[in-house]
CSV table of C-alpha atoms in Angstrom, one decimal:
chain,number,residue,atom,x,y,z
A,1,MET,CA,25.4,-11.0,-7.0
A,2,LYS,CA,27.5,-11.2,-4.2
A,3,LYS,CA,25.8,-7.7,-3.2
A,4,ASN,CA,22.7,-9.8,-3.6
A,5,LEU,CA,24.1,-11.7,-0.9
A,6,GLU,CA,25.6,-9.4,1.6
A,7,LEU,CA,22.8,-7.5,1.4
A,8,GLU,CA,20.3,-10.8,2.4
A,9,LYS,CA,22.8,-11.5,5.3
A,10,GLN,CA,22.7,-8.0,6.3
A,11,ILE,CA,18.2,-7.7,6.6
A,12,LEU,CA,18.9,-11.8,8.2
A,13,ALA,CA,21.2,-10.7,11.1
A,14,LYS,CA,18.8,-7.6,11.2
A,15,LEU,CA,15.6,-9.9,11.9
A,16,MET,CA,17.4,-12.4,14.5
A,17,ILE,CA,18.0,-9.2,16.4
A,18,ASP,CA,13.7,-8.4,16.5
A,19,ALA,CA,11.6,-10.8,14.7
A,20,ASP,CA,8.5,-8.2,14.5
A,21,LEU,CA,10.2,-6.7,11.9
A,22,LEU,CA,9.1,-9.4,9.7
A,23,LEU,CA,5.8,-7.8,9.0
A,24,GLU,CA,6.9,-4.7,8.2
A,25,SER,CA,9.6,-6.1,5.5
A,26,GLU,CA,7.3,-7.9,4.0
A,27,LEU,CA,9.7,-10.1,2.4
A,28,SER,CA,8.6,-14.0,1.8
A,29,GLU,CA,11.5,-17.2,1.3
A,30,ASN,CA,11.0,-15.9,-2.4
A,31,ASP,CA,13.6,-13.0,-1.7
A,32,PHE,CA,16.3,-14.8,-0.7
A,33,VAL,CA,18.2,-16.4,-3.6
A,34,ASN,CA,21.1,-18.0,-1.0
A,35,PRO,CA,19.1,-21.8,-0.3
A,36,THR,CA,20.9,-21.4,3.5
A,37,HIS,CA,19.5,-17.7,3.6
A,38,LYS,CA,15.9,-19.3,2.4
A,39,LYS,CA,16.2,-21.8,5.4
A,40,LEU,CA,16.7,-19.1,7.9
A,41,PHE,CA,14.4,-16.7,6.9
A,42,GLN,CA,11.9,-19.2,7.3
A,43,ALA,CA,12.8,-20.4,10.4
A,44,ILE,CA,12.7,-16.9,12.7
A,45,LYS,CA,9.0,-17.0,11.1
A,46,GLU,CA,8.6,-20.2,13.0
A,47,VAL,CA,10.7,-19.8,16.2
A,48,GLY,CA,11.1,-15.1,16.1
A,49,SER,CA,14.5,-14.7,17.5
A,50,ASN,CA,15.4,-17.4,19.4
A,51,LEU,CA,18.9,-17.6,18.5
A,52,ALA,CA,19.8,-21.4,20.1
A,53,LEU,CA,15.7,-22.3,18.2
A,54,ILE,CA,17.4,-20.7,15.0
A,55,GLN,CA,20.6,-23.2,15.3
A,56,SER,CA,18.4,-26.4,16.5
A,57,LYS,CA,16.8,-26.1,12.6
A,58,PHE,CA,20.2,-27.1,11.4
A,59,VAL,CA,22.4,-29.2,11.1
A,60,GLU,CA,26.0,-28.6,12.8
A,61,GLU,CA,28.0,-27.5,9.4
A,62,GLU,CA,25.7,-24.5,8.7
A,63,GLN,CA,25.6,-23.5,12.5
A,64,ASP,CA,29.0,-21.3,12.3
A,65,TYR,CA,27.7,-19.7,9.3
A,66,ILE,CA,24.6,-18.6,11.4
A,67,LEU,CA,26.3,-17.7,14.0
A,68,GLU,CA,28.9,-15.6,11.4
A,69,ILE,CA,24.9,-13.6,10.7
A,70,ALA,CA,23.7,-12.9,13.9
A,71,ALA,CA,27.5,-11.4,14.5
A,72,MET,CA,27.0,-9.5,11.9
A,73,LEU,CA,27.2,-5.9,13.1
A,74,MET,CA,23.9,-4.2,11.8
A,75,THR,CA,24.5,-0.2,10.6
A,76,SER,CA,21.6,-1.2,7.8
A,77,GLY,CA,18.8,-3.3,7.4
A,78,ARG,CA,16.7,-0.4,6.7
A,79,LYS,CA,13.2,-0.1,5.5
A,80,GLU,CA,14.7,1.1,1.7
A,81,ASN,CA,17.4,-2.4,2.0
A,82,TYR,CA,13.7,-4.4,2.3
A,83,ALA,CA,12.8,-2.7,-0.9
A,84,GLU,CA,16.1,-3.1,-3.0
A,85,LEU,CA,15.6,-6.9,-2.0
A,86,LYS,CA,12.1,-7.0,-3.1
A,87,ARG,CA,14.1,-5.1,-6.4
A,88,LEU,CA,15.9,-7.7,-6.9
A,89,THR,CA,13.3,-10.2,-6.4
A,90,GLU,CA,10.9,-8.5,-9.4
A,91,VAL,CA,14.4,-8.0,-11.7
A,92,ARG,CA,15.3,-12.4,-11.7
A,93,ARG,CA,11.6,-12.7,-11.9
A,94,LEU,CA,12.1,-10.5,-15.1
A,95,GLU,CA,15.3,-12.6,-16.6
A,96,THR,CA,12.4,-15.4,-16.3
A,97,ILE,CA,10.8,-14.3,-18.2
A,98,LEU,CA,13.0,-12.5,-21.0
A,99,LYS,CA,14.6,-16.2,-20.8
A,100,GLY,CA,11.9,-17.9,-21.9
A,101,LEU,CA,10.2,-15.7,-24.7
A,102,GLN,CA,13.6,-16.1,-25.8
A,103,MET,CA,13.7,-19.2,-26.2
A,104,ALA,CA,10.2,-19.4,-27.9
A,105,ILE,CA,11.0,-16.8,-30.2
A,106,ASP,CA,14.4,-18.8,-31.1
A,107,ASP,CA,12.4,-22.2,-31.4
A,108,ASP,CA,10.2,-21.0,-33.7
A,109,GLN,CA,6.9,-21.2,-31.3
A,110,SER,CA,3.6,-19.8,-33.0
A,111,LEU,CA,2.6,-16.3,-31.7
A,112,ASP,CA,-0.3,-17.9,-29.7
A,113,LEU,CA,2.3,-20.0,-27.5
A,114,ILE,CA,4.4,-17.0,-26.8
A,115,TYR,CA,1.2,-14.8,-25.7
A,116,GLU,CA,0.2,-17.9,-23.4
A,117,LYS,CA,3.4,-17.6,-22.0
A,118,ILE,CA,3.3,-14.3,-21.0
A,119,ALA,CA,-0.4,-14.9,-18.9
A,120,GLN,CA,2.0,-17.5,-16.9
A,121,PHE,CA,4.0,-15.8,-16.2
A,122,ASP,CA,1.4,-13.5,-15.2
A,123,LYS,CA,-0.5,-15.9,-13.3
A,124,GLN,CA,2.4,-16.4,-11.2
A,125,GLU,CA,2.0,-12.8,-9.5
A,126,ILE,CA,-1.9,-12.5,-9.6
A,127,GLN,CA,-4.5,-14.5,-8.5
A,128,VAL,CA,-6.2,-14.5,-11.3
A,129,ALA,CA,-10.6,-15.6,-10.3
A,130,ASP,CA,-12.3,-19.1,-11.8
A,131,MET,CA,-15.7,-17.1,-13.2
A,132,LYS,CA,-17.6,-20.4,-12.4
A,133,GLU,CA,-16.6,-21.1,-9.2
A,134,VAL,CA,-17.3,-17.4,-8.2
A,135,LEU,CA,-21.0,-17.7,-9.2
A,136,VAL,CA,-21.1,-21.1,-8.0
A,137,GLU,CA,-21.0,-19.1,-4.3
A,138,ILE,CA,-23.5,-16.4,-5.9
A,139,VAL,CA,-26.1,-19.4,-6.0
A,140,ALA,CA,-25.4,-21.0,-3.0
A,141,GLU,CA,-24.7,-17.5,-1.1
A,142,LEU,CA,-29.0,-17.0,-2.9
A,143,THR,CA,-30.3,-20.2,-2.1
A,144,GLY,CA,-29.3,-19.6,1.4
A,145,THR,CA,-26.7,-22.9,1.6
A,146,VAL,CA,-23.6,-20.9,1.8
A,147,THR,CA,-24.7,-17.5,4.6
A,148,ALA,CA,-22.8,-14.4,2.7
A,149,ILE,CA,-20.5,-12.3,6.1
A,150,TYR,CA,-22.0,-9.3,6.8
A,151,HIS,CA,-20.9,-6.7,9.9
A,152,PRO,CA,-24.3,-4.9,10.6
A,153,THR,CA,-24.8,-1.2,12.3
A,154,GLY,CA,-27.5,-3.0,15.2
A,155,TYR,CA,-29.4,-0.2,13.5
A,156,THR,CA,-32.5,-1.9,11.7
A,157,LYS,CA,-33.9,1.2,9.5
A,158,LEU,CA,-30.2,1.7,8.3
A,159,ASP,CA,-28.9,-1.9,8.0
A,160,LYS,CA,-32.6,-2.6,6.0
A,161,TYR,CA,-30.6,-0.6,3.2
A,162,LEU,CA,-26.7,-2.6,3.5
A,163,ARG,CA,-27.6,-5.1,5.4
A,164,GLY,CA,-24.0,-4.1,6.8
A,165,PHE,CA,-20.2,-3.8,5.9
A,166,THR,CA,-18.6,-6.6,4.1
A,167,PRO,CA,-14.9,-7.7,4.2
A,168,GLY,CA,-12.8,-6.2,1.4
A,169,GLN,CA,-14.5,-2.5,1.7
A,170,LEU,CA,-13.6,0.7,2.6
A,171,ASN,CA,-16.5,2.7,4.1
A,172,ILE,CA,-17.1,6.1,5.0
A,173,ILE,CA,-18.8,7.9,7.4
A,174,ALA,CA,-18.9,12.5,6.9
A,175,ALA,CA,-20.1,14.8,8.6
A,176,ARG,CA,-19.3,18.5,9.8
A,177,PRO,CA,-17.6,18.8,12.5
A,178,SER,CA,-19.8,18.7,15.9
A,179,ILE,CA,-22.4,16.8,14.2
A,180,GLY,CA,-21.7,13.2,15.1
A,181,LYS,CA,-19.4,11.1,13.1
A,182,THR,CA,-17.9,9.1,16.5
A,183,MET,CA,-20.7,8.7,18.2
A,184,VAL,CA,-21.8,7.6,14.9
A,185,ALA,CA,-19.2,4.7,14.8
A,186,MET,CA,-18.5,4.3,18.3
A,187,ASN,CA,-22.4,3.0,18.4
A,188,PHE,CA,-21.8,1.1,15.4
A,189,LEU,CA,-18.2,-0.9,16.6
A,190,LEU,CA,-20.0,-1.3,20.4
A,191,LYS,CA,-22.6,-3.0,18.2
A,192,GLN,CA,-20.3,-4.7,16.8
A,193,THR,CA,-18.5,-6.1,19.5
A,194,GLU,CA,-21.1,-7.6,21.0
A,195,ALA,CA,-22.3,-9.5,18.0
A,196,ASP,CA,-18.6,-10.6,19.2
A,197,LYS,CA,-16.5,-8.6,15.9
A,198,LYS,CA,-12.8,-8.2,16.1
A,199,ILE,CA,-12.2,-4.5,15.9
A,200,ALA,CA,-9.7,-1.3,16.1
A,201,LEU,CA,-10.4,1.8,16.0
A,202,PHE,CA,-7.5,4.5,15.4
A,203,SER,CA,-8.7,7.5,17.3
A,204,LEU,CA,-6.9,10.6,15.4
A,205,GLU,CA,-8.1,12.7,17.7
A,206,MET,CA,-8.6,11.7,20.6
A,207,THR,CA,-6.5,10.2,23.6
A,208,ASN,CA,-7.7,5.9,24.7
A,209,LYS,CA,-8.6,7.6,27.7
A,210,GLU,CA,-10.9,10.0,25.7
A,211,ILE,CA,-12.6,6.9,24.2
A,212,SER,CA,-12.8,5.0,27.4
A,213,GLN,CA,-14.6,7.9,28.6
A,214,ARG,CA,-17.2,8.2,25.9
A,215,ILE,CA,-17.7,4.8,25.6
A,216,LEU,CA,-18.4,4.1,29.7
A,217,ALA,CA,-20.6,7.4,29.0
A,218,ARG,CA,-23.1,5.5,27.0
A,219,ASN,CA,-23.6,2.2,28.8
A,220,SER,CA,-24.1,4.2,31.4
A,221,GLY,CA,-26.5,6.4,30.1
A,222,MET,CA,-24.0,9.4,32.0
A,223,PRO,CA,-22.7,12.7,30.6
A,224,VAL,CA,-19.2,13.0,28.8
A,225,ASP,CA,-18.4,15.4,30.8
A,226,GLN,CA,-19.6,14.1,34.6
A,227,MET,CA,-16.7,11.8,33.6
A,228,ASN,CA,-14.3,14.1,35.0
A,229,LYS,CA,-16.0,14.8,38.2
A,230,PRO,CA,-16.8,13.3,41.6
A,231,ALA,CA,-19.6,11.2,40.7
A,232,THR,CA,-22.6,10.3,43.1
A,233,PRO,CA,-23.1,6.9,44.5
A,234,GLU,CA,-25.9,6.2,42.3
A,235,GLN,CA,-23.8,7.3,39.9
A,236,LEU,CA,-21.0,4.8,40.7
A,237,GLU,CA,-23.8,2.9,40.7
A,238,ARG,CA,-24.6,3.3,37.2
A,239,VAL,CA,-20.6,2.6,35.5
A,240,ASN,CA,-20.4,-0.9,37.8
A,241,THR,CA,-22.9,-1.7,35.8
A,242,ALA,CA,-21.7,-0.3,32.8
A,243,MET,CA,-18.1,-2.0,33.4
A,244,ILE,CA,-19.8,-5.6,34.1
A,245,LYS,CA,-21.2,-5.7,30.8
A,246,LEU,CA,-18.0,-3.9,28.8
A,247,GLU,CA,-15.8,-6.1,30.6
A,248,ALA,CA,-16.5,-9.2,27.9
A,249,GLN,CA,-17.2,-7.2,25.2
A,250,LEU,CA,-14.5,-5.2,24.3
A,251,LYS,CA,-11.5,-7.6,24.6
A,252,ASN,CA,-12.3,-7.8,21.2
A,253,LEU,CA,-11.9,-4.2,20.7
A,254,THR,CA,-8.8,-2.9,20.4
A,255,LEU,CA,-8.1,1.2,20.4
A,256,ILE,CA,-5.1,2.9,18.7
A,257,ASP,CA,-4.1,6.6,19.9
A,258,SER,CA,-0.5,6.4,18.9
A,259,VAL,CA,-0.2,6.3,14.5
A,260,TYR,CA,-1.2,8.9,12.5
A,261,THR,CA,0.7,8.3,9.0
A,262,LEU,CA,-0.5,5.7,6.6
A,263,PRO,CA,2.7,3.6,7.0
A,264,GLN,CA,1.8,3.5,10.8
A,265,ILE,CA,-1.1,2.3,10.6
A,266,THR,CA,-1.1,-0.2,7.4
A,267,ARG,CA,1.4,-2.0,9.0
A,268,MET,CA,-0.6,-2.1,12.6
A,269,ILE,CA,-4.2,-2.8,10.7
A,270,LYS,CA,-1.5,-6.2,9.4
A,271,TYR,CA,0.6,-6.3,13.3
A,272,LEU,CA,-3.6,-6.8,14.6
A,273,HIS,CA,-5.1,-8.8,11.5
A,274,LYS,CA,-2.1,-11.8,12.2
A,275,LYS,CA,-1.9,-12.0,15.1
A,276,SER,CA,-5.1,-12.5,16.7
A,277,GLY,CA,-7.2,-11.6,13.7
A,278,LEU,CA,-9.1,-8.4,12.9
A,279,ASP,CA,-13.1,-8.5,11.5
A,280,LEU,CA,-13.6,-3.9,11.2
A,281,VAL,CA,-11.6,-1.4,11.3
A,282,TYR,CA,-12.7,2.5,12.3
A,283,ILE,CA,-10.4,5.3,11.5
A,284,ASP,CA,-11.1,9.1,12.9
A,285,TYR,CA,-10.4,11.1,11.1
A,286,LEU,CA,-8.5,10.7,7.3
A,287,GLN,CA,-8.2,15.2,7.6
A,288,ILE,CA,-5.6,14.4,10.4
A,289,PHE,CA,-3.4,12.2,8.7
A,290,ASP,CA,0.2,12.9,9.1
A,291,ILE,CA,0.5,14.5,5.4
A,292,LYS,CA,4.3,15.1,4.0
A,293,GLY,CA,3.5,16.6,-0.1
A,294,ASP,CA,2.6,19.0,-1.0
A,295,ASN,CA,-0.2,18.2,-2.7
A,296,ARG,CA,-3.3,17.4,-0.4
A,297,ASN,CA,-5.4,15.9,-2.8
A,298,LEU,CA,-3.3,13.6,-4.1
A,299,GLU,CA,-2.0,11.8,-0.9
A,300,ILE,CA,-5.4,11.9,0.2
A,301,GLY,CA,-6.1,10.1,-3.1
A,302,LYS,CA,-3.1,7.8,-2.2
A,303,ILE,CA,-4.6,7.5,1.8
A,304,THR,CA,-7.9,6.2,0.6
A,305,ARG,CA,-6.3,3.4,-2.5
A,306,THR,CA,-4.4,2.3,-0.2
A,307,LEU,CA,-7.3,1.6,2.5
A,308,LYS,CA,-9.1,0.2,-0.1
A,309,LYS,CA,-6.3,-2.2,-0.8
A,310,LEU,CA,-6.0,-3.7,2.2
A,311,ALA,CA,-9.5,-3.6,3.3
A,312,LYS,CA,-9.3,-6.1,0.1
A,313,ASP,CA,-5.8,-8.0,1.0
A,314,LEU,CA,-7.0,-8.8,4.4
A,315,GLN,CA,-10.4,-9.0,3.5
A,316,ILE,CA,-12.0,-6.9,6.2
A,317,SER,CA,-14.3,-3.8,6.1
A,318,ILE,CA,-12.7,-0.1,7.3
A,319,ILE,CA,-15.0,2.0,8.2
A,320,LEU,CA,-13.6,5.3,7.7
A,321,LEU,CA,-14.6,8.7,9.3
A,322,SER,CA,-13.7,12.5,7.3
A,323,GLN,CA,-14.9,15.4,7.6
A,324,LEU,CA,-17.3,17.8,4.7
A,325,ASN,CA,-16.4,21.0,3.1
A,326,ARG,CA,-17.4,24.2,5.5
A,327,SER,CA,-19.6,25.5,2.2
A,328,LEU,CA,-21.7,22.8,3.1
A,329,GLU,CA,-23.3,25.7,5.8
A,330,THR,CA,-23.9,28.6,3.5
A,331,ARG,CA,-26.6,26.7,1.3
A,332,ALA,CA,-30.0,26.6,1.7
A,333,ASP,CA,-30.2,23.1,1.4
A,334,GLN,CA,-27.8,21.9,4.7
A,335,ASP,CA,-28.3,18.0,3.1
A,336,PRO,CA,-25.1,17.5,3.2
A,337,LYS,CA,-24.6,15.4,-1.5
A,338,LEU,CA,-21.1,13.4,-2.4
A,339,SER,CA,-19.4,16.6,-3.8
A,340,ASP,CA,-19.4,18.2,-0.1
A,341,LEU,CA,-16.4,15.2,0.7
A,342,ARG,CA,-13.6,17.3,1.7
A,343,ASP,CA,-10.5,17.5,0.2
A,344,SER,CA,-10.5,14.8,-2.8
A,345,GLY,CA,-13.4,13.3,-5.2
A,346,SER,CA,-11.1,9.9,-4.4
A,347,ILE,CA,-13.4,9.6,-1.3
A,348,GLU,CA,-16.4,8.6,-3.5
A,349,GLN,CA,-14.5,6.8,-6.2
A,350,ASP,CA,-12.2,4.4,-3.8
A,351,ALA,CA,-15.7,3.7,-1.3
A,352,ASP,CA,-18.1,1.5,-1.4
A,353,ILE,CA,-20.5,3.5,0.9
A,354,VAL,CA,-20.9,7.1,1.8
A,355,LEU,CA,-22.9,7.5,4.5
A,356,MET,CA,-23.6,11.0,5.6
A,357,LEU,CA,-24.7,12.8,8.7
A,358,GLY,CA,-27.3,15.6,9.3
A,359,ARG,CA,-28.2,17.3,12.2
A,360,ASP,CA,-29.8,20.7,13.2
A,361,LEU,CA,-28.1,21.3,15.9
A,362,GLU,CA,-30.6,24.3,17.5
A,363,TYR,CA,-34.4,23.1,16.4
A,364,TYR,CA,-33.7,18.4,16.8
A,365,PRO,CA,-30.8,18.1,18.1
A,366,GLU,CA,-31.6,14.4,19.3
A,367,THR,CA,-32.7,13.6,15.7
A,368,MET,CA,-29.6,12.5,13.8
A,369,LYS,CA,-30.2,11.9,9.7
A,370,VAL,CA,-27.8,9.7,8.1
A,371,PHE,CA,-27.6,9.8,4.1
A,372,ILE,CA,-26.8,6.9,2.7
A,373,ARG,CA,-25.2,9.0,-0.5
A,374,LYS,CA,-23.3,5.4,-2.1
A,375,ASN,CA,-24.3,2.0,-1.6
A,376,ARG,CA,-22.3,-0.1,-4.1
A,377,ASN,CA,-24.0,-2.9,-3.5
A,378,GLY,CA,-27.6,-1.6,-2.7
A,379,SER,CA,-30.2,1.6,-2.7
A,380,LEU,CA,-29.6,4.7,-1.5
A,381,GLY,CA,-32.2,6.4,1.2
A,382,GLU,CA,-32.0,8.3,4.2
A,383,VAL,CA,-32.5,7.0,7.4
A,384,GLU,CA,-33.4,8.8,11.2
A,385,LEU,CA,-32.5,8.3,14.6
A,386,VAL,CA,-32.4,9.1,18.1
A,387,CYS,CA,-29.4,9.9,19.7
A,388,LYS,CA,-28.5,11.6,22.8
A,389,PRO,CA,-25.2,13.6,22.5
A,390,ALA,CA,-24.6,14.5,26.2
A,391,SER,CA,-23.7,10.1,26.7
A,392,MET,CA,-23.4,9.3,23.5
A,393,GLN,CA,-26.0,7.3,21.9
A,394,ILE,CA,-27.9,6.6,19.2
A,395,GLY,CA,-31.3,4.8,19.0
A,396,ASN,CA,-32.9,3.0,16.2
C-alpha cells in the first residue's frame, strides 16, 4: 500500500509540473487510492500546472502536503509508472470482484445469481448498448426526424455510393506510387473544410510547406512545380485570390508533419480532439509509419486495429492512405483488387471503406478511376473523376 501511495505522489508531482501530460497518462481519479490524491488529480485537470490555483482547492491543513508533493525530486513519472498505476487499479477491481463472488458462494447463492454478479462487474467496464435505443435511432434516421452524420467527399458520383465518411469509421485510400493518393485525399479534405468540418492531416511523407504548396496550387490552378519559382503578375494575382478564399476555410485544418510513430499520432489525435474537436483525420501514408517490430505484417495489423478503435472511441472518421503491391503492375488486368493491399490482410479486415485508385498514365493521365472495393454499409462500384495532376485538381 505504501508503495502505491509513493507511486501516486510521483505521478502527481510530474503532472503538477506539466499538466499537458494528463492526456498522455490516460489516468482518471479512480486510479488513485488516497482521497487527497484523487482531489489533487481533479484539481490539476481543472486548473493545470498553476500551483497557487491548485492550492486554493484545498483547506489550509492540506496545503503543506500539496507543497510536499510538488517539491518531490521527480526521477520517474515515466509512462511505465502510468501503466503500473493502471495495473494496480485493475488488480483492485479484480480483488473486489473476487470478494463479491466469494461472499456469494459463502452465502450459498444459486449459480444464476453468481453469474449475474459477474455480469454486473463487466458492465462497469463495458458500455452495453440498449437495443431498443439503437433501433429507435435507426428508425428516426429512416423517417428523417434525426439526420445521420456523414462527411461527404464532395464528389457527387462517389457520394452516391458512400454518402460520405461516417464517425467511427476507418477508411482506406490505396494506390500505387504517382497515381494520386495524396491528390485525392487533399481534394476530399478541402471540400470537407468548405463544409466546416474540422480536420487533421498527418503527412509522414511531405513537409507542411510542400502540402501547403499543393493546396495553393489546387485552389489557384497554378502548377505545383511553379511554386518554387518567381511568379508573374498574373500568377501572383491568382495566388492572392486563392489565399483570401482559403483563409477562413483553413482555420478548420491542422497540418502535422513531425510525428511518425503510432503512439505519437494517437496522442496528437486525442489532444486535438479534446482541444478543439475533430471530425476527420487523414494520415498519409501507412507504409511510412516508424515500425519497430520484426514482423511487419503484425505491426501493420496493430496500426489498423488501433486506428479503428480510436475512430470508434472518439467518434471521428480516420482516412488512412496506403500503397498497393508492385505485382499489380505486372498483371494484364491492372484494376486493383483487395488482395493488392500491401503488407497485411488486416487492412482489409479493419477498414469500413476501401477506395482504390487507378490511372492510365500513358493514354488517359487526366482520368482517375476510383474503385469502391469495400463498403461496409453500401454497395460496391467504380466511378471516374477528371484530374489535373500538375495543379492537384480533381473534378466530377
